[in-house]
XYZ file of C-alpha atoms in Angstrom:
505
model
C 14.931 6.306 -29.042
C 14.237 4.449 -25.818
C 11.674 1.666 -25.940
C 8.385 2.028 -24.102
C 9.575 -0.733 -21.795
C 12.658 1.280 -20.785
C 10.463 4.325 -20.197
C 7.987 2.340 -18.074
C 10.836 0.875 -16.047
C 12.316 4.284 -15.335
C 8.891 5.584 -14.200
C 8.436 2.643 -11.851
C 11.901 3.115 -10.352
C 11.338 6.857 -9.913
C 8.083 6.131 -8.066
C 9.814 3.533 -5.884
C 12.747 5.816 -5.161
C 10.511 8.442 -3.633
C 8.980 6.012 -1.096
C 12.077 4.038 -0.193
C 12.656 4.455 3.559
C 16.055 6.188 3.532
C 15.440 8.904 0.902
C 11.926 9.412 2.248
C 13.135 10.057 5.801
C 16.096 12.144 4.722
C 13.807 14.475 2.789
C 11.320 14.830 5.615
C 13.352 14.731 8.814
C 16.041 17.124 10.026
C 17.614 17.917 13.379
C 18.553 21.532 13.978
C 20.462 23.520 16.562
C 22.569 22.514 19.556
C 21.328 24.303 22.712
C 17.723 23.193 22.565
C 17.667 21.214 19.358
C 14.554 21.010 17.212
C 13.254 18.149 15.179
C 11.978 19.436 11.842
C 9.443 17.222 10.120
C 8.305 18.476 6.716
C 8.828 22.017 7.992
C 7.025 21.558 11.342
C 9.296 22.151 14.349
C 9.232 20.030 17.515
C 11.594 21.086 20.358
C 13.665 18.280 21.894
C 13.508 19.480 25.505
C 14.831 16.362 27.166
C 15.011 12.859 25.713
C 14.149 11.623 22.254
C 12.740 8.095 21.966
C 11.766 6.019 18.945
C 9.329 3.138 18.509
C 8.097 1.522 15.317
C 6.291 -1.441 13.791
C 5.640 -2.820 10.322
C 7.374 -4.250 7.302
C 9.271 -1.146 6.149
C 10.166 0.114 9.621
C 13.640 -1.413 9.764
C 14.831 0.760 6.864
C 12.992 3.780 8.292
C 14.629 3.283 11.705
C 18.110 2.922 10.196
C 17.682 6.227 8.337
C 16.138 7.946 11.383
C 19.018 6.904 13.623
C 21.491 8.292 11.142
C 19.679 11.656 11.169
C 19.130 11.795 14.954
C 22.603 10.594 15.938
C 23.424 11.060 19.637
C 20.146 12.833 20.311
C 18.375 9.483 20.237
C 18.129 8.091 23.767
C 16.650 4.699 23.015
C 14.369 2.874 20.569
C 12.400 -0.339 20.105
C 11.006 -1.583 16.808
C 8.841 -4.593 16.078
C 9.432 -6.005 12.583
C 8.395 -9.158 10.670
C 10.165 -12.406 11.496
C 13.184 -13.044 9.254
C 13.322 -9.575 7.717
C 16.869 -8.760 8.859
C 18.184 -11.940 7.296
C 16.275 -11.327 4.038
C 17.672 -7.798 3.719
C 21.162 -9.022 4.592
C 20.915 -11.695 1.886
C 19.657 -9.142 -0.626
C 22.699 -6.979 0.169
C 20.559 -4.088 1.410
C 22.887 -2.908 4.163
C 21.379 0.590 4.162
C 18.130 -0.900 5.502
C 19.843 -2.494 8.517
C 20.800 -0.888 11.827
C 24.471 -0.304 12.625
C 26.167 -2.736 15.048
C 26.033 -0.416 18.089
C 22.552 0.907 17.453
C 20.490 2.304 20.330
C 17.439 0.722 18.731
C 16.401 -2.739 19.885
C 14.909 -4.934 17.143
C 12.262 -7.522 17.969
C 11.116 -9.854 15.193
C 7.657 -11.411 15.314
C 4.341 -12.005 13.558
C 5.454 -14.935 11.430
C 3.253 -15.154 8.283
C 1.761 -11.791 9.281
C -0.127 -13.326 12.227
C 0.217 -11.982 15.773
C 2.271 -14.407 17.901
C 4.126 -14.612 21.226
C 7.135 -12.741 19.790
C 5.008 -9.887 18.472
C 3.287 -9.749 21.858
C 6.684 -9.443 23.567
C 7.629 -6.577 21.258
C 4.329 -4.799 21.845
C 4.791 -5.142 25.617
C 8.307 -3.637 25.391
C 6.977 -0.706 23.350
C 4.126 -0.214 25.822
C 6.527 -0.163 28.758
C 8.751 2.418 27.059
C 5.945 4.845 26.197
C 4.220 4.591 29.581
C 7.264 6.041 31.305
C 7.547 9.247 29.238
C 7.256 12.779 30.646
C 6.026 16.077 29.216
C 9.599 16.989 28.244
C 10.171 13.856 26.179
C 9.645 13.505 22.452
C 8.472 10.184 21.030
C 9.030 9.478 17.349
C 6.720 6.703 16.102
C 7.514 4.977 12.788
C 4.532 3.215 11.257
C 4.500 1.076 8.140
C 1.014 -0.042 7.233
C 1.896 -3.463 5.859
C 2.211 -5.840 8.798
C 1.946 -2.981 11.314
C -1.234 -4.278 12.888
C -0.037 -7.865 13.410
C 3.113 -6.555 15.071
C 1.283 -4.590 17.738
C -0.905 -7.156 19.483
C -1.635 -6.178 23.081
C -5.096 -7.313 24.092
C -6.658 -5.466 27.040
C -6.147 -7.675 30.115
C -7.497 -10.177 31.048
C -8.027 -11.067 27.345
C -5.412 -13.481 26.036
C -3.987 -13.225 22.519
C -5.430 -16.684 21.710
C -8.931 -15.519 22.696
C -8.696 -12.383 20.569
C -7.412 -14.412 17.609
C -10.133 -17.030 18.004
C -12.801 -14.320 17.998
C -11.259 -12.720 14.880
C -11.235 -16.111 13.109
C -14.873 -16.761 14.045
C -15.879 -13.377 12.639
C -13.890 -13.967 9.450
C -15.444 -17.414 8.949
C -18.908 -15.817 9.178
C -18.043 -13.379 6.415
C -17.084 -10.238 8.354
C -15.366 -7.607 6.200
C -11.776 -6.562 6.964
C -13.047 -3.172 8.218
C -15.298 -4.957 10.716
C -12.490 -7.232 11.899
C -10.295 -4.199 12.453
C -12.938 -2.399 14.539
C -13.261 -5.437 16.822
C -9.480 -5.854 17.077
C -9.005 -2.182 17.905
C -11.687 -2.210 20.592
C -10.006 -5.126 22.387
C -6.508 -3.699 22.072
C -4.372 -1.585 24.411
C -2.273 0.115 21.727
C -4.462 0.262 18.610
C -7.137 2.860 17.929
C -5.139 5.680 19.517
C -4.085 3.651 22.567
C -0.361 4.145 22.025
C -0.746 7.936 21.821
C -2.866 7.972 24.988
C -0.282 5.935 26.932
C 2.521 8.243 25.781
C 0.725 11.346 27.108
C 2.006 13.906 28.202
C 5.033 13.411 25.898
C 4.989 15.013 22.443
C 4.239 12.248 19.914
C 5.295 12.578 16.262
C 4.215 9.733 13.981
C 5.826 9.237 10.583
C 3.624 7.018 8.472
C 4.126 4.956 5.316
C 0.610 4.268 4.057
C -0.467 1.043 2.359
C -4.196 1.783 2.551
C -6.359 3.408 -0.129
C -7.041 7.041 0.798
C -4.468 7.068 3.658
C -6.990 7.011 6.571
C -4.937 7.562 9.739
C -7.181 5.491 11.983
C -6.990 2.466 9.656
C -3.262 2.292 8.761
C -1.770 -0.343 11.119
C -5.018 0.036 13.121
C -4.263 3.669 13.983
C -2.153 3.448 17.189
C -1.595 7.223 17.278
C -4.850 8.436 15.698
C -8.205 9.106 17.316
C -10.426 6.114 16.608
C -13.633 6.904 14.803
C -15.289 3.857 16.394
C -16.670 3.088 19.829
C -17.460 -0.010 21.883
C -21.030 0.339 20.540
C -19.723 -0.309 17.002
C -17.893 -3.405 18.219
C -21.030 -4.754 19.954
C -23.085 -4.112 16.821
C -20.658 -6.171 14.723
C -20.667 -9.040 17.241
C -24.497 -8.958 17.271
C -24.661 -8.898 13.461
C -22.621 -12.137 13.236
C -24.472 -13.747 16.145
C -21.438 -13.923 18.412
C -22.590 -11.795 21.328
C -23.635 -14.825 23.381
C -20.638 -17.093 22.995
C -17.834 -14.668 23.745
C -14.871 -15.646 25.916
C -15.476 -14.489 29.518
C -12.529 -12.072 29.386
C -13.879 -10.366 26.243
C -17.262 -9.894 27.949
C -15.570 -8.362 30.983
C -13.608 -5.867 28.896
C -16.551 -4.862 26.709
C -18.844 -4.269 29.673
C -16.292 -2.083 31.480
C -15.004 -0.088 28.476
C -16.059 3.552 28.112
C -18.778 3.697 25.470
C -17.552 6.920 23.875
C -14.303 7.099 21.901
C -11.599 9.360 23.367
C -12.343 12.973 22.498
C -10.257 14.429 19.646
C -8.893 17.204 21.903
C -7.105 14.503 23.909
C -4.797 14.107 20.920
C -3.375 17.632 21.027
C 0.051 16.175 21.928
C 0.111 14.097 18.715
C 1.164 14.940 15.151
C 0.509 12.306 12.481
C 2.470 12.892 9.283
C 2.148 10.760 6.132
C 5.655 10.452 4.696
C 5.026 8.021 1.901
C 1.920 6.952 0.000
C 0.785 5.752 -3.381
C -0.191 9.349 -4.250
C 3.362 10.612 -3.630
C 4.845 7.754 -5.663
C 2.520 8.498 -8.600
C 3.380 12.224 -8.474
C 7.060 11.353 -8.827
C 6.339 8.995 -11.747
C 4.321 11.763 -13.414
C 7.250 14.207 -13.130
C 9.541 11.588 -14.614
C 7.112 10.915 -17.503
C 6.887 14.614 -18.329
C 10.672 14.753 -18.332
C 10.625 11.977 -20.951
C 8.279 14.029 -23.153
C 4.933 12.436 -22.296
C 1.678 14.221 -21.652
C 1.149 12.572 -18.256
C -2.051 12.229 -16.233
C -2.749 10.492 -12.918
C -6.059 8.621 -13.038
C -6.324 7.679 -9.342
C -4.297 6.377 -6.390
C -7.333 4.412 -5.199
C -8.036 1.905 -7.966
C -9.736 -1.135 -6.452
C -11.999 -3.930 -7.586
C -11.931 -7.285 -9.298
C -8.916 -7.600 -11.599
C -10.980 -8.411 -14.722
C -13.169 -5.304 -14.331
C -10.153 -3.073 -13.725
C -8.458 -4.549 -16.822
C -11.554 -3.636 -18.872
C -11.416 -0.069 -17.552
C -7.771 0.252 -18.644
C -8.450 -1.326 -22.066
C -11.240 1.144 -22.785
C -9.111 4.090 -21.670
C -6.316 2.950 -23.987
C -8.698 2.634 -26.932
C -10.032 6.109 -26.255
C -6.501 7.573 -26.286
C -5.750 5.773 -29.571
C -8.974 7.152 -31.064
C -7.776 10.590 -30.021
C -4.641 10.116 -32.126
C -6.913 9.712 -35.150
C -9.793 11.979 -36.021
C -12.306 9.394 -34.767
C -12.145 10.517 -31.147
C -15.014 12.959 -31.490
C -17.374 10.646 -33.393
C -19.751 7.868 -32.309
C -16.955 5.358 -31.446
C -15.472 7.814 -28.968
C -18.861 8.621 -27.447
C -19.674 4.950 -27.011
C -16.332 4.279 -25.286
C -16.795 7.256 -22.985
C -20.269 6.014 -22.041
C -18.939 2.524 -21.263
C -16.105 3.974 -19.199
C -18.395 6.135 -17.081
C -20.667 3.131 -16.479
C -17.710 0.954 -15.418
C -16.209 3.635 -13.153
C -19.563 3.924 -11.368
C -19.621 0.142 -10.820
C -16.061 0.032 -9.499
C -16.740 2.912 -7.069
C -13.168 4.157 -7.113
C -12.981 6.740 -4.290
C -12.384 10.310 -5.407
C -12.253 9.522 -9.129
C -13.857 12.173 -11.306
C -13.774 10.352 -14.628
C -15.614 13.122 -16.459
C -12.896 15.556 -15.529
C -10.196 13.026 -16.422
C -11.718 12.450 -19.881
C -11.863 16.229 -20.436
C -8.164 16.460 -19.606
C -7.472 13.592 -22.043
C -9.334 15.420 -24.804
C -7.221 18.494 -24.236
C -3.933 16.684 -24.859
C -3.826 17.046 -28.622
C -2.741 14.327 -31.038
C 0.993 14.854 -31.273
C 2.562 13.933 -27.907
C 2.884 10.421 -26.509
C 0.528 9.854 -23.567
C 1.221 8.347 -20.152
C -1.613 7.439 -17.778
C -0.642 6.506 -14.212
C -2.720 4.864 -11.515
C -2.321 3.000 -8.257
C -4.202 1.050 -5.611
C -4.899 -2.633 -5.109
C -7.013 -5.009 -7.180
C -8.489 -8.317 -6.023
C -8.161 -11.692 -7.726
C -10.597 -14.575 -7.247
C -8.275 -17.595 -7.142
C -9.633 -20.448 -9.210
C -6.588 -22.213 -10.578
C -3.407 -23.723 -9.190
C -0.931 -21.744 -11.300
C 1.751 -19.290 -10.248
C 1.054 -15.573 -10.492
C 0.100 -12.412 -8.665
C -2.507 -9.694 -9.056
C -0.147 -7.367 -10.982
C 0.955 -10.004 -13.493
C -2.644 -11.133 -13.946
C -3.819 -7.555 -14.502
C -1.099 -6.952 -17.111
C -1.963 -10.148 -18.981
C -5.708 -9.362 -18.917
C -5.064 -5.876 -20.328
C -2.858 -7.309 -23.087
C -5.485 -9.895 -23.999
C -8.336 -7.359 -23.900
C -6.471 -5.052 -26.287
C -5.597 -7.917 -28.603
C -9.263 -8.971 -28.795
C -10.440 -5.426 -29.435
C -7.919 -5.138 -32.253
C -8.925 -8.473 -33.763
C -12.656 -7.685 -33.794
C -12.679 -4.040 -34.887
C -11.730 -3.616 -38.546
C -11.357 0.113 -37.989
C -9.696 -0.459 -34.608
C -7.831 2.674 -33.577
C -5.075 0.654 -31.921
C -3.455 -0.141 -35.239
C -1.937 3.308 -35.314
C -0.584 3.119 -31.756
C 2.273 1.535 -29.880
C 0.971 0.498 -26.438
C 2.619 -0.797 -23.266
C 0.952 -1.575 -19.947
C 2.894 -2.102 -16.702
C 1.609 -3.119 -13.286
C 3.898 -3.672 -10.299
C 3.810 -4.025 -6.521
C 5.954 -1.448 -4.728
C 7.161 -4.042 -2.203
C 8.783 -5.980 -5.047
C 6.687 -9.083 -4.407
C 3.664 -9.991 -6.495
C 2.002 -13.131 -5.183
C 4.295 -16.088 -4.442
C 6.677 -15.149 -7.297
C 10.026 -13.394 -7.510
C 8.545 -10.763 -9.825
C 7.008 -7.460 -8.710
C 4.713 -7.423 -11.747
C 4.825 -7.468 -15.543
C 4.859 -5.484 -18.815
C 2.352 -6.431 -21.493
C 1.347 -5.259 -24.957
C -1.227 -6.498 -27.481
C 1.728 -7.607 -29.636
C 2.928 -10.003 -26.934
C -0.471 -11.713 -26.823
C -0.519 -11.990 -30.640
C 2.931 -13.596 -30.528
C 1.786 -16.051 -27.828
C -1.259 -17.068 -29.846
C 0.916 -17.605 -32.927
C 3.095 -19.929 -30.872
C -0.008 -21.895 -29.953
C -0.218 -20.735 -26.341
C -3.742 -20.554 -24.929
C -3.679 -17.224 -23.082
C -7.165 -17.687 -21.622
C -6.179 -21.048 -20.166
C -3.240 -19.393 -18.380
C -5.655 -16.825 -16.908
C -8.195 -19.460 -15.866
C -5.420 -21.235 -13.990
C -4.119 -17.967 -12.402
C -0.823 -18.818 -14.086
C 0.352 -15.417 -15.357
C 3.919 -15.818 -14.052
C 4.401 -19.007 -16.071
C 3.004 -17.222 -19.130
C 5.405 -14.251 -18.927
C 8.353 -16.550 -18.126
C 8.056 -18.148 -21.598
C 9.210 -15.038 -23.461
C 12.712 -13.691 -24.083
C 14.083 -14.991 -20.823
C 11.423 -13.329 -18.701
C 11.996 -9.934 -20.348
C 8.319 -9.067 -19.699
C 8.509 -9.698 -15.959
C 9.230 -6.715 -13.713
C 11.852 -7.882 -11.221
C 13.056 -5.414 -8.563
C 13.935 -7.686 -5.643
C 12.850 -6.721 -2.112
C 12.353 -2.958 -1.952
C 11.944 -2.477 1.801
C 8.878 -0.304 1.261
C 5.190 -0.731 0.402
C 2.590 1.728 -0.893
C 0.405 -0.806 -2.766
C 0.589 -1.188 -6.579
C 1.393 1.138 -9.463
C 0.163 0.953 -13.056
C 1.511 2.832 -16.070
C -0.017 2.994 -19.539
C 2.298 4.315 -22.266
C 0.936 5.100 -25.730
C 2.586 6.692 -28.723
C 1.426 7.161 -32.282
C 3.331 5.010 -34.761
């Protein structure tokens, strides 16, 4: 029989496969007919009356554009995409030809936003995109490819006379005073030509079809890459409130003052977006669905916990440890007694603290109870945890989460004489879908309570590795890195994916 590790690996690759740019576009996008051709996107039809144009921005857009051009062929008139500096070379080096444009492509590639910060190159790309969309007519069709990761930094076009430096300085001042990322984004959007629906407005009256790869919890259209083709839910008033809150209203650059005082106070009405269709092509939810299908195919009873897991990595690890213990209790007859009730109570308390959007833990626990004791269980989840960096070690949030879960399970087993885990084989996997977890070459890691026991026997201090944020070094010590998940660059990004596999021994 396959090992749990092989199963977990195949689930992760199935999830990745469904959000890789080429297969994702080929499933969703078709061109039909010759006379007046139609673009079919997930079953919706858009007539190509005259010219078809393409623009795009973000980390995964190069692969999306290559696949789109293959599907559109000669119908594509012209395209411009803004992608992160160095990405073509990285993909070339990784041998990922399918993610690169063909030599005589009609799509111009501009690389910018080094280190994911808006720069002169990104500004040049944004200006080229702006110029293209401003010239469109009612008979044109504009296809917009948006990849959340890096999308915002690649579309910097401050409203004149604001200079990029001034907008950046203001953003830095806000950040240094403790403004949340949501607040920074509202200010950025308000001072931007293309964000917050600006791109869609400039493209009017052309038909705009946006294909979006989401890297944000809950897939909010106006937040992904700062929502260039979605109606903004914020107004200038919101921006002024934020500047007031952080005491910045009175030392703003002159140009920023000018723009804020002359901007319309109401956001553009939703009916002014009737020429726009925003379609989410790839997301964490879709990736998890695919992993669930794969798990069922392998004989697991599979459940998706949530695609919106967020919070401090230690708290999230505790949540997973308690879930695992509850499943193991279910394999014995103890699940319905006091130990099970206590675990369920703790879990509900923790879920409330973590405030995971849309998670109905009660319902999830009911579904768990209904699984019966015989089949192996697979629990899937996704989202993005946060790590407070304290040490100087090498790691990433996925490797740290995996190690914390392994350690938590080991401790629970060591303290509870009647610990239910003894009768279970358990594996936990956490991985980033972009293939990069922190500054390491791993995407994440596999961990089991047995691995932690082995480490302790060899005299390794697991807690010291965690204190130093050194999870990569920890996993590298075993069987030639066998516990590290290494995928290489994937060319996509829908946040992180976790899989818990449990079978009775």
